[in-house]
Amino acid sequence: MPDTKPETVAAYLEWLQSEHKVNRNFLSRHYYDSVSSAVQRSIDASAFWQSLVSDFSRIHQEYQLDSEYSLFISNSLPQLLIKPHRSFIEKTYRTNVVHNEEWDSSPRHGWLLPGNWFTKVHDVVRTQFVVKYLDGVDFLVNSIQEITHKYGMTYSVDYEAKEEGYYAAHAYTEFICEVPDVDWDTRIITVSLEIQITTQLQDVIRTLLHKHYEDRRMKSSDSSVKWQWDYTSDEFSTNYLGHILHYVEGMIMEIRERQKEVAP
Amino acid sequence: MKPKITTYLRSIGMKKPLIERIGLVCDRFTQLTSLDIEDLFVSEYVLEDGTRAYDDIRIFAPGMIVEADQFQSHDSFFINPVEGLQRMAWEISAKKFDFKSATADSRLTARLSTGDYSVPFKASKENCEVLTTIIQKYLPAHQSLSNQQDNPPSS
């Protein structure tokens, strides 16, 4: 394996073909769209998803009865979203190369390659819920867990708290899907559905910072200037804004709880 | 949408909702370009239970190939102007198909390429005959499809 790291995504794609003998057809947008669409359709037709969509109002009402507040900021039903091809390839690039501390050996959990990357990349298909209050995150995490249990599905949750000021719960459940191969065959793979649950303030921050997160992710982690000391940078103000908003949301919850205690 | 296209879509087992979606894509294309759709092909494959999964649409119009990937959920398409479709290269693989009469087990994949641009096609059963017709139409005049029965896809 040559010691020269691919410095660009284009070089990375060449590296996959030369070093790992990856058929270039597996790297194409067409193939990715074909597989991701098949996964999306599979999840959409699943009993779990149908149940989640139909229980949307019930979950909202249960929270409202319990807390006297609205759970969601909108009555819009959740949608299944597909990660764009470019973002997917960049994610594999970051794992295999940019953030691979074992380079030029495989990353700790192995190379991401076409034979496994639809399974190992957990957000090819995702959905998002935006709740009004911080306690809504936990409430929804538990409500969704009940639905996965009903159908005997796996379920795991990561409570994200990134130093960049991003706070959200990422829940995952798995599906067995039949997807096309590059030729006329199909294959059975396990894929995850990522369920992002965040608060309305964090959602605003994420929208503002999305481009910034994308750029930052592609940079190596050994950047010489830490953003925490670069008070002139956009990162400094926006990242700390994320932390401040999370704190404010915690304070709002505290006030809500006190009001509950005081109320006759 | 032309009646021959609707007939084609029904022949590959497509039902009304998807036919209407394809009709929408065709209407939007013609509204945007004022061009006539010469050929339309639906890339599809067969699942283990024998049912068809419809993948993408390919539209051939004068001087361009249009791709409507994820047409079932997306109202978007990609127009690729190509000069001289007959100067493009075809990569073809067939299984249990003699390029004449298809059976339930027939499969045909093709990739149309020029330089950096390439677009895949996938056909099963009777759709193999439709793809063959398209390939023959856009092959250079002096070329012909050779019998490539049971060829594995190229790696």
Coordinates of C-alpha atoms in Angstrom, one line a residue, chain A residues 21-26 28-41 80 82-83 178-188, chain B residues 45-49 53-56 58 67 69-70 72-74 78 91 93-95 107-109 111 118-120 122 151-155:
Chain A
K21 CA -9.7 -3.5 -6.9
V22 CA -13.1 -1.8 -6.6
N23 CA -15.1 -2.0 -9.8
R24 CA -15.8 1.6 -10.7
N25 CA -19.4 0.9 -11.4
F26 CA -19.9 0.4 -7.6
S28 CA -21.1 5.6 -9.6
R29 CA -23.9 7.9 -8.6
H30 CA -26.3 5.7 -10.6
Y31 CA -25.5 2.6 -8.5
Y32 CA -25.7 4.5 -5.3
D33 CA -29.0 6.0 -6.2
S34 CA -30.3 2.6 -7.2
V35 CA -29.3 1.0 -3.9
S36 CA -30.4 3.9 -1.7
S37 CA -33.8 4.1 -3.4
A38 CA -34.3 0.4 -2.9
V39 CA -33.5 0.8 0.8
Q40 CA -35.8 3.8 1.1
R41 CA -38.7 2.0 -0.5
L80 CA -37.4 9.3 4.7
I82 CA -31.5 9.7 1.3
K83 CA -27.9 10.8 1.9
E178 CA -32.9 -6.6 -1.0
V179 CA -30.9 -4.2 -3.2
P180 CA -29.6 -4.4 -6.8
D181 CA -26.1 -5.5 -7.6
V182 CA -24.2 -3.8 -10.5
D183 CA -25.2 -6.6 -12.8
W184 CA -28.7 -8.2 -13.0
D185 CA -28.5 -9.9 -9.6
T186 CA -29.7 -8.6 -6.2
R187 CA -28.2 -9.1 -2.8
I188 CA -29.5 -9.0 0.7
Chain B
Y45 CA -34.5 -5.7 -12.1
V46 CA -36.1 -8.7 -10.7
L47 CA -36.2 -9.4 -6.9
E48 CA -35.9 -12.8 -5.4
D49 CA -39.7 -13.2 -5.1
A53 CA -38.3 -3.3 -9.0
Y54 CA -38.3 -0.2 -11.2
D55 CA -35.1 1.8 -11.0
D56 CA -34.6 4.7 -13.4
R58 CA -33.9 7.0 -19.6
E67 CA -31.9 10.5 -16.7
D69 CA -33.2 8.6 -11.4
Q70 CA -35.3 7.9 -8.3
Q72 CA -40.6 7.4 -7.9
S73 CA -39.8 9.8 -5.1
H74 CA -38.0 12.7 -6.9
F78 CA -30.7 15.2 -15.4
E91 CA -20.7 -2.2 -22.8
S93 CA -23.8 -8.2 -20.9
A94 CA -26.5 -10.7 -21.4
K95 CA -27.8 -13.8 -19.6
R107 CA -31.4 -10.4 -18.3
L108 CA -29.5 -7.6 -20.2
T109 CA -27.3 -4.9 -18.8
R111 CA -23.6 0.9 -20.2
S118 CA -21.7 6.9 -18.7
V119 CA -25.2 5.8 -18.0
P120 CA -26.3 2.2 -17.1
K122 CA -30.8 -2.8 -16.8
N151 CA -21.5 -13.3 -20.3
P152 CA -20.7 -12.2 -16.8
P153 CA -20.7 -8.5 -16.3
S154 CA -17.3 -6.9 -16.8
S155 CA -15.2 -6.1 -13.7

